[in-house]
Short mmCIF file of C-alpha atoms and ligand atoms in Angstrom, two decimals:
data_model
loop_
_atom_site.label_atom_id
_atom_site.label_comp_id
_atom_site.label_asym_id
_atom_site.label_seq_id
_atom_site.Cartn_x
_atom_site.Cartn_y
_atom_site.Cartn_z
CA UNK A 841 6.80 17.79 4.09
CA UNK A 842 10.42 16.15 4.10
CA UNK A 843 10.40 13.20 6.50
CA UNK A 844 13.99 11.10 7.49
CA UNK A 845 13.52 7.74 7.98
CA UNK A 846 16.09 5.41 9.66
CA UNK A 847 16.59 1.64 9.84
CA UNK A 848 19.38 -0.18 11.76
CA UNK A 849 17.55 -3.41 13.00
CA UNK A 850 19.93 -5.67 11.51
CA UNK A 851 23.02 -5.42 9.54
CA UNK A 852 22.17 -2.82 6.89
CA UNK A 853 22.21 0.58 7.25
CA UNK A 854 19.20 2.55 5.90
CA UNK A 855 18.85 6.28 5.42
CA UNK A 856 15.87 7.18 3.27
CA UNK A 857 14.37 10.70 2.65
CA UNK A 858 10.53 10.72 1.78
CA UNK A 859 8.61 14.35 0.36
CA UNK A 860 4.77 14.22 0.65
CA UNK A 861 4.92 10.30 0.73
CA UNK A 862 7.27 10.13 -2.35
CA UNK A 863 10.68 8.43 -1.92
CA UNK A 864 13.72 10.90 -2.89
CA UNK A 865 16.62 9.24 -1.63
CA UNK A 866 17.08 5.61 -0.37
CA UNK A 867 20.42 5.02 0.91
CA UNK A 868 21.51 1.52 2.30
CA UNK A 869 25.28 0.56 3.42
CA UNK A 870 25.21 -3.21 3.84
CA UNK A 871 27.72 -4.86 6.08
CA UNK A 872 28.35 -8.42 4.12
CA UNK A 873 31.66 -8.60 3.85
CA UNK A 874 32.21 -7.51 7.57
CA UNK A 875 30.17 -10.74 8.89
CA UNK A 876 31.03 -12.98 5.89
CA UNK A 877 34.22 -14.60 7.33
CA UNK A 878 31.79 -15.13 10.77
CA UNK A 879 29.19 -17.37 8.49
CA UNK A 880 26.37 -14.63 10.14
CA UNK A 881 25.80 -11.35 11.51
CA UNK A 882 27.94 -10.37 14.78
CA UNK A 883 25.51 -7.95 16.80
CA UNK A 884 28.36 -5.90 18.07
CA UNK A 885 30.00 -5.60 15.01
CA UNK A 886 26.66 -4.50 13.28
CA UNK A 887 26.39 -1.84 15.72
CA UNK A 888 29.59 -0.43 15.61
CA UNK A 889 29.50 -0.52 12.01
CA UNK A 890 26.07 1.67 12.02
CA UNK A 891 27.52 3.97 14.56
CA UNK A 892 30.25 4.57 11.49
CA UNK A 893 27.75 4.87 8.63
CA UNK A 894 25.02 6.52 9.91
CA UNK A 895 26.39 10.18 10.31
CA UNK A 896 28.08 9.80 6.68
CA UNK A 897 24.61 8.57 5.07
CA UNK A 898 22.62 10.90 6.58
CA UNK A 899 25.05 13.84 5.23
CA UNK A 900 25.02 12.16 2.04
CA UNK A 901 21.18 11.96 1.86
CA UNK A 902 20.50 15.51 2.76
CA UNK A 903 22.74 16.49 0.13
CA UNK A 904 21.65 14.42 -2.61
CA UNK A 905 18.20 15.81 -1.72
CA UNK A 906 19.57 19.36 -1.73
CA UNK A 907 18.23 20.18 1.71
CA UNK A 908 19.13 20.94 5.16
CA UNK A 909 18.35 19.20 8.25
CA UNK A 910 16.10 22.54 9.32
CA UNK A 911 14.05 21.55 6.11
CA UNK A 912 12.80 18.21 7.76
CA UNK A 913 9.67 18.31 9.39
CA UNK A 914 9.36 15.08 10.58
CA UNK A 915 11.95 12.32 11.87
CA UNK A 916 11.44 8.62 12.15
CA UNK A 917 13.26 5.39 12.91
CA UNK A 918 13.09 1.46 13.52
CA UNK A 919 11.99 0.84 17.45
CA UNK A 920 12.04 -2.90 16.71
CA UNK A 921 12.00 -5.87 16.61
CA UNK A 922 15.77 -6.48 15.98
CA UNK A 923 19.31 -6.67 17.34
CA UNK A 924 19.02 -4.48 20.27
CA UNK A 925 22.28 -2.88 20.02
CA UNK A 926 21.92 -2.22 16.35
CA UNK A 927 18.34 -0.91 16.92
CA UNK A 928 19.91 1.40 19.60
CA UNK A 929 22.14 3.31 17.19
CA UNK A 930 19.84 4.31 14.70
CA UNK A 931 16.88 4.78 17.08
CA UNK A 932 18.93 6.95 19.25
CA UNK A 933 20.57 9.13 16.77
CA UNK A 934 17.01 9.78 15.30
CA UNK A 935 15.68 10.63 18.41
CA UNK A 936 18.53 13.18 19.10
CA UNK A 937 18.27 14.68 15.93
CA UNK A 938 14.89 15.14 16.37
CA UNK A 939 15.03 16.74 19.88
CA UNK A 940 17.73 19.06 18.49
CA UNK A 941 15.98 20.17 15.64
CA UNK A 942 12.71 20.49 17.55
CA UNK A 943 10.47 18.14 15.37
CA UNK A 944 8.24 15.48 15.87
CA UNK A 945 9.81 11.71 16.20
CA UNK A 946 7.79 8.59 15.15
CA UNK A 947 8.89 5.24 16.54
CA UNK A 948 8.14 2.84 13.71
CA UNK A 949 7.70 -0.94 13.88
CA UNK A 950 10.03 -2.88 11.19
CA UNK A 951 7.28 -5.21 9.81
CA UNK A 952 4.75 -1.70 9.27
CA UNK A 953 7.82 -0.26 7.55
CA UNK A 954 7.93 -3.19 5.07
CA UNK A 955 4.57 -3.18 4.59
CA UNK A 956 4.60 0.33 3.97
CA UNK A 957 7.00 0.20 1.50
CA UNK A 958 4.45 -2.02 -0.75
CA UNK A 959 1.65 -0.37 0.12
CA UNK A 960 0.30 1.85 -2.81
CA UNK A 961 -1.13 5.47 -2.65
CA UNK A 962 -5.11 5.01 -2.43
CA UNK A 963 -5.17 1.57 -1.51
CA UNK A 964 -7.65 1.18 1.48
CA UNK A 965 -7.68 -1.78 3.96
CA UNK A 966 -8.55 -4.66 4.62
CA UNK A 967 -6.63 -6.51 3.03
CA UNK A 968 -3.78 -9.13 3.68
CA UNK A 969 0.19 -9.03 4.05
CA UNK A 970 2.51 -11.37 3.58
CA UNK A 971 6.32 -10.28 5.30
CA UNK A 972 8.84 -12.48 4.06
CA UNK A 973 12.48 -11.46 5.09
CA UNK A 974 15.47 -13.05 6.73
CA UNK A 975 14.14 -12.65 10.33
CA UNK A 976 10.23 -12.88 9.30
CA UNK A 977 7.82 -15.01 7.70
CA UNK A 978 4.20 -13.80 8.88
CA UNK A 979 0.96 -13.18 7.11
CA UNK A 980 -1.27 -10.32 8.52
CA UNK A 981 -4.82 -9.13 8.07
CA UNK A 982 -4.20 -5.32 8.29
CA UNK A 983 -7.63 -4.21 9.10
CA UNK A 984 -6.26 -0.41 9.37
CA UNK A 985 -2.69 1.18 9.74
CA UNK A 986 -1.83 0.33 13.28
CA UNK A 987 -4.45 -2.58 13.55
CA UNK A 988 -3.02 -5.93 12.60
CA UNK A 989 -4.33 -9.17 13.05
CA UNK A 990 -1.38 -12.06 12.85
CA UNK A 991 -2.70 -15.31 10.84
CA UNK A 992 0.21 -17.32 10.61
CA UNK A 993 3.94 -17.26 10.95
CA UNK A 994 6.96 -19.64 10.64
CA UNK A 995 6.97 -22.58 12.94
CA UNK A 996 10.94 -22.59 12.27
CA UNK A 997 13.22 -20.66 9.68
CA UNK A 998 12.01 -17.38 7.99
CA UNK A 999 11.77 -17.86 4.29
CA UNK A 1000 14.89 -15.79 3.41
CA UNK A 1001 16.93 -17.75 6.24
CA UNK A 1002 16.21 -20.74 3.84
CA UNK A 1003 17.18 -19.11 1.26
CA UNK A 1004 20.19 -18.20 2.67
CA UNK A 1005 21.15 -21.46 4.37
CA UNK A 1006 20.42 -23.65 0.92
CA UNK A 1007 22.68 -20.95 -0.88
CA UNK A 1008 25.57 -21.56 1.79
CA UNK A 1009 25.17 -25.47 1.03
CA UNK A 1010 25.77 -25.18 -2.73
CA UNK A 1011 28.50 -23.01 -1.98
CA UNK A 1012 26.84 -19.72 -3.12
CA UNK A 1013 27.39 -16.11 -1.59
CA UNK A 1014 25.28 -14.01 0.82
CA UNK A 1015 22.59 -13.00 0.59
CA UNK A 1016 21.19 -16.55 -1.03
CA UNK A 1017 17.99 -15.53 -2.32
CA UNK A 1018 19.41 -13.50 -5.59
CA UNK A 1019 21.90 -16.08 -5.67
CA UNK A 1020 19.56 -18.74 -5.70
CA UNK A 1021 17.19 -17.35 -8.22
CA UNK A 1022 20.12 -16.93 -10.55
CA UNK A 1023 21.33 -20.36 -10.34
CA UNK A 1024 17.80 -21.56 -10.56
CA UNK A 1025 17.22 -19.56 -13.78
CA UNK A 1026 19.96 -21.44 -15.37
CA UNK A 1027 18.61 -24.63 -14.72
CA UNK A 1028 17.71 -27.00 -17.22
CA UNK A 1029 16.01 -29.61 -15.13
CA UNK A 1030 14.96 -29.45 -11.46
CA UNK A 1031 14.84 -31.86 -8.44
CA UNK A 1032 11.49 -32.09 -7.06
CA UNK A 1033 11.18 -30.83 -3.18
CA UNK A 1034 8.19 -31.98 -1.69
CA UNK A 1035 5.94 -28.60 -0.46
CA UNK A 1036 5.76 -27.99 3.03
CA UNK A 1037 2.44 -28.39 5.60
CA UNK A 1038 0.50 -29.48 2.29
CA UNK A 1039 -2.23 -30.92 4.63
CA UNK A 1040 -2.64 -28.30 7.38
CA UNK A 1041 -6.02 -25.89 7.91
CA UNK A 1042 -4.05 -23.00 9.54
CA UNK A 1043 -1.84 -20.60 7.98
CA UNK A 1044 1.54 -21.56 9.22
CA UNK A 1045 4.80 -21.67 7.53
CA UNK A 1046 7.77 -24.08 7.70
CA UNK A 1047 11.15 -24.11 5.94
CA UNK A 1048 13.13 -26.45 8.05
CA UNK A 1049 12.06 -29.61 6.29
CA UNK A 1050 13.07 -28.18 2.69
CA UNK A 1051 16.74 -27.30 4.35
CA UNK A 1052 17.09 -30.70 5.38
CA UNK A 1053 15.85 -32.28 1.91
CA UNK A 1054 18.42 -29.89 0.40
CA UNK A 1055 21.15 -31.49 2.61
CA UNK A 1056 20.46 -34.85 1.60
CA UNK A 1057 20.06 -34.11 -2.17
CA UNK A 1058 23.59 -32.23 -1.90
CA UNK A 1059 25.18 -35.54 -0.22
CA UNK A 1060 23.52 -37.72 -2.86
CA UNK A 1061 25.41 -35.32 -5.43
CA UNK A 1062 22.62 -33.57 -7.72
CA UNK A 1063 23.69 -30.79 -9.43
CA UNK A 1064 23.45 -27.43 -7.62
CA UNK A 1065 21.16 -25.58 -10.51
CA UNK A 1066 18.59 -28.15 -10.54
CA UNK A 1067 18.48 -28.26 -6.72
CA UNK A 1068 18.28 -24.50 -6.63
CA UNK A 1069 15.62 -24.63 -9.05
CA UNK A 1070 13.59 -27.38 -7.02
CA UNK A 1071 14.13 -25.51 -3.71
CA UNK A 1072 12.60 -22.30 -4.83
CA UNK A 1073 9.85 -23.79 -6.66
CA UNK A 1074 8.74 -25.49 -3.15
CA UNK A 1075 9.57 -22.63 -1.10
CA UNK A 1076 7.36 -20.16 -3.31
CA UNK A 1077 4.72 -22.70 -3.78
CA UNK A 1078 4.40 -22.99 0.06
CA UNK A 1079 4.04 -19.48 0.64
CA UNK A 1080 1.51 -19.43 -2.33
CA UNK A 1081 -0.78 -22.41 -0.57
CA UNK A 1082 -0.83 -20.58 2.55
CA UNK A 1083 -1.51 -17.43 1.53
CA UNK A 1084 -4.57 -18.10 -0.92
CA UNK A 1085 -5.90 -20.63 1.36
CA UNK A 1086 -6.09 -17.41 3.97
CA UNK A 1087 -7.64 -15.30 0.93
CA UNK A 1088 -9.98 -17.84 0.29
CA UNK A 1089 -11.23 -18.24 4.03
CA UNK A 1090 -11.08 -14.28 4.84
CA UNK A 1091 -12.56 -13.30 1.49
CA UNK A 1092 -9.82 -10.64 1.06
CA UNK A 1093 -8.82 -10.24 -2.50
CA UNK A 1094 -6.16 -7.81 -2.00
CA UNK A 1095 -2.86 -8.78 -1.23
CA UNK A 1096 0.51 -6.99 -0.34
CA UNK A 1097 3.80 -9.21 -0.43
CA UNK A 1098 6.64 -7.61 1.22
CA UNK A 1099 10.09 -8.00 2.83
CA UNK A 1100 13.33 -9.08 1.01
CA UNK A 1101 11.88 -12.28 -0.38
CA UNK A 1102 9.45 -10.11 -2.28
CA UNK A 1103 12.06 -9.10 -4.90
CA UNK A 1104 12.02 -12.73 -5.81
CA UNK A 1105 10.49 -13.06 -9.45
CA UNK A 1106 9.49 -16.25 -9.43
CA UNK A 1107 7.42 -15.44 -6.50
CA UNK A 1108 6.27 -12.31 -7.87
CA UNK A 1109 5.26 -14.61 -11.12
CA UNK A 1110 3.26 -17.13 -8.99
CA UNK A 1111 1.44 -14.73 -6.99
CA UNK A 1112 0.33 -12.50 -10.06
CA UNK A 1113 -1.20 -15.48 -11.76
CA UNK A 1114 -3.60 -16.43 -8.48
CA UNK A 1115 -6.02 -14.29 -9.34
CA UNK A 1116 -5.84 -11.63 -6.27
CA UNK A 1117 -4.70 -8.06 -6.58
CA UNK A 1118 -0.89 -8.20 -5.50
CA UNK A 1119 1.11 -5.37 -4.90
CA UNK A 1120 5.00 -5.66 -4.16
CA UNK A 1121 7.21 -2.91 -3.06
CA UNK A 1122 9.04 -0.80 -5.68
CA UNK A 1123 12.69 -1.92 -6.85
CA UNK A 1124 15.13 -0.90 -3.88
CA UNK A 1125 12.31 -0.95 -1.44
CA UNK A 1126 11.90 -4.63 -0.53
CA UNK A 1127 15.13 -4.99 1.40
CA UNK A 1128 15.79 -3.66 4.84
CA UNK A 1129 15.82 0.48 4.07
CA UNK A 1130 15.26 3.82 5.68
CA UNK A 1131 12.47 5.14 2.92
CA UNK A 1132 10.19 2.38 4.03
CA UNK A 1133 10.35 3.65 7.77
CA UNK A 1134 9.73 7.33 6.45
CA UNK A 1135 7.01 6.27 4.40
CA UNK A 1136 5.67 4.09 7.47
CA UNK A 1137 5.87 7.76 9.52
CA UNK A 1138 3.93 9.88 6.35
CA UNK A 1139 1.18 7.08 6.73
CA UNK A 1140 1.13 7.41 10.72
CA UNK A 1141 1.04 11.44 10.34
CA UNK A 1142 -1.48 11.23 7.52
CA UNK A 1143 -3.76 9.50 9.55
CA UNK A 1144 -3.35 11.71 12.75
CA UNK A 1145 -1.35 9.33 14.74
CA UNK A 1146 0.27 11.48 17.81
CA UNK A 1147 4.15 11.66 17.27
CA UNK A 1148 6.24 9.15 19.89
CA UNK A 1149 7.63 10.62 23.27
CA UNK A 1150 11.50 10.64 23.00
CA UNK A 1151 11.23 8.80 26.68
CA UNK A 1152 10.52 5.60 24.69
CA UNK A 1153 12.98 2.88 24.43
CA UNK A 1154 14.11 0.74 21.61
CA UNK A 1155 12.82 -3.14 21.99
CA UNK A 1156 14.13 -6.31 20.66
CA UNK A 1157 10.70 -7.94 20.82
CA UNK A 1158 7.33 -6.26 19.56
CA UNK A 1159 4.64 -8.09 17.90
CA UNK A 1160 3.12 -5.75 15.32
CA UNK A 1161 -0.36 -6.60 17.09
CA UNK A 1162 0.84 -4.19 19.62
CA UNK A 1163 2.44 -1.26 17.40
O1 KG4 O 429 14.11 -7.64 4.44
P1 KG4 O 429 15.24 -7.94 4.48
O2 KG4 O 429 16.54 -7.20 3.79
O3 KG4 O 429 15.65 -8.19 5.87
C1 KG4 O 429 15.17 -8.74 6.97
O4 KG4 O 429 14.25 -8.21 7.71
O5 KG4 O 429 15.84 -9.68 7.00
O6 KG4 O 429 15.50 -9.65 3.71
C2 KG4 O 429 16.59 -10.02 3.12
C3 KG4 O 429 16.17 -11.65 3.02
C4 KG4 O 429 17.61 -12.61 2.81
O7 KG4 O 429 17.25 -13.79 3.63
C5 KG4 O 429 17.86 -12.35 1.39
O8 KG4 O 429 18.19 -13.79 0.85
C6 KG4 O 429 16.34 -12.38 1.23
O9 KG4 O 429 15.88 -11.51 1.83
N1 KG4 O 429 16.03 -12.28 -0.67
C7 KG4 O 429 15.62 -13.14 -1.42
C8 KG4 O 429 15.70 -12.10 -2.63
N2 KG4 O 429 16.27 -11.18 -2.35
C9 KG4 O 429 16.56 -11.04 -1.04
N3 KG4 O 429 15.05 -14.33 -1.06
C10 KG4 O 429 14.78 -14.58 -2.58
N4 KG4 O 429 14.82 -14.33 -3.73
C11 KG4 O 429 15.30 -13.11 -3.84
N5 KG4 O 429 15.39 -12.74 -5.25
ZN1 ZN O 430 13.28 -6.47 7.40
#
């Protein structure tokens, strides 16, 4: 069974093809150069770029898989959350494609897709899932597919956003996560950063303090590699402390770590030594992409969920607990 998955929630055009739960093609067209001069994603430009890239990527994905549109059994797209104009491009395209082909359509939650990318075949819930990306830092208890309890979220910046902002401060490129990771590896020493919210009883996250600390340290003239290493260690330690406390309190021993930040090797090492069973997305599936949307649709189909009505619109705001 072939599933086409599309994600256009932010600035990446993602088109993926999944066959019986296995990723066969996963194409992502980024827009970094387009937005760079503005210092952030310009929503209207992102939408227009999706419109240009999407038909080309879908055609290319089908060609790479060696299949025709009629071979698709199911079409899926991210319904939300995200930039509404950007979402609408992929979501409406996918609905039109499903209608024209006479195939069922699944409206997918962006965070469920991130979770699906890290969810190994054969693993049954309940477990914990940390989604850390440029727009989200959320910790969920996954009770079942489609049944999620939010345990904690960031009070300010998302984890990836903090990596991006600190990278910019240090004069590094975008996205900042891989740049910081690279620079930290070169560092012989580190400037220590305080780990946020050490004393809390709950499961919230906060990254704005680390950002402020980075501003002060840059102004004080500390070298960039030592700063990158210190920041990364504190950010990773913060994520680990909150998640491990939640694991202890809830008794869950299995954890999925998903979203763009899950690609960070220092973070992977920290969680792997934590004594839990931890799953990360395979390479290429942690950042925004279309295959993760197809994987979520595959799980929904397997679990017997009804397809979504084509009358259902996209939405910028959509808590995962309501998906
Ligand atoms: O999931 P994603 O592609 O898009 C959103 O839904 O936001 O995540 C992108 C974020 C960016 O902020 C990027 O800097 C971060 O993930 N990221 C990383 C790494 N690779 C990507 N952060 C830390 N370390 C990395 N290796
Ligand atoms: Zn994402």
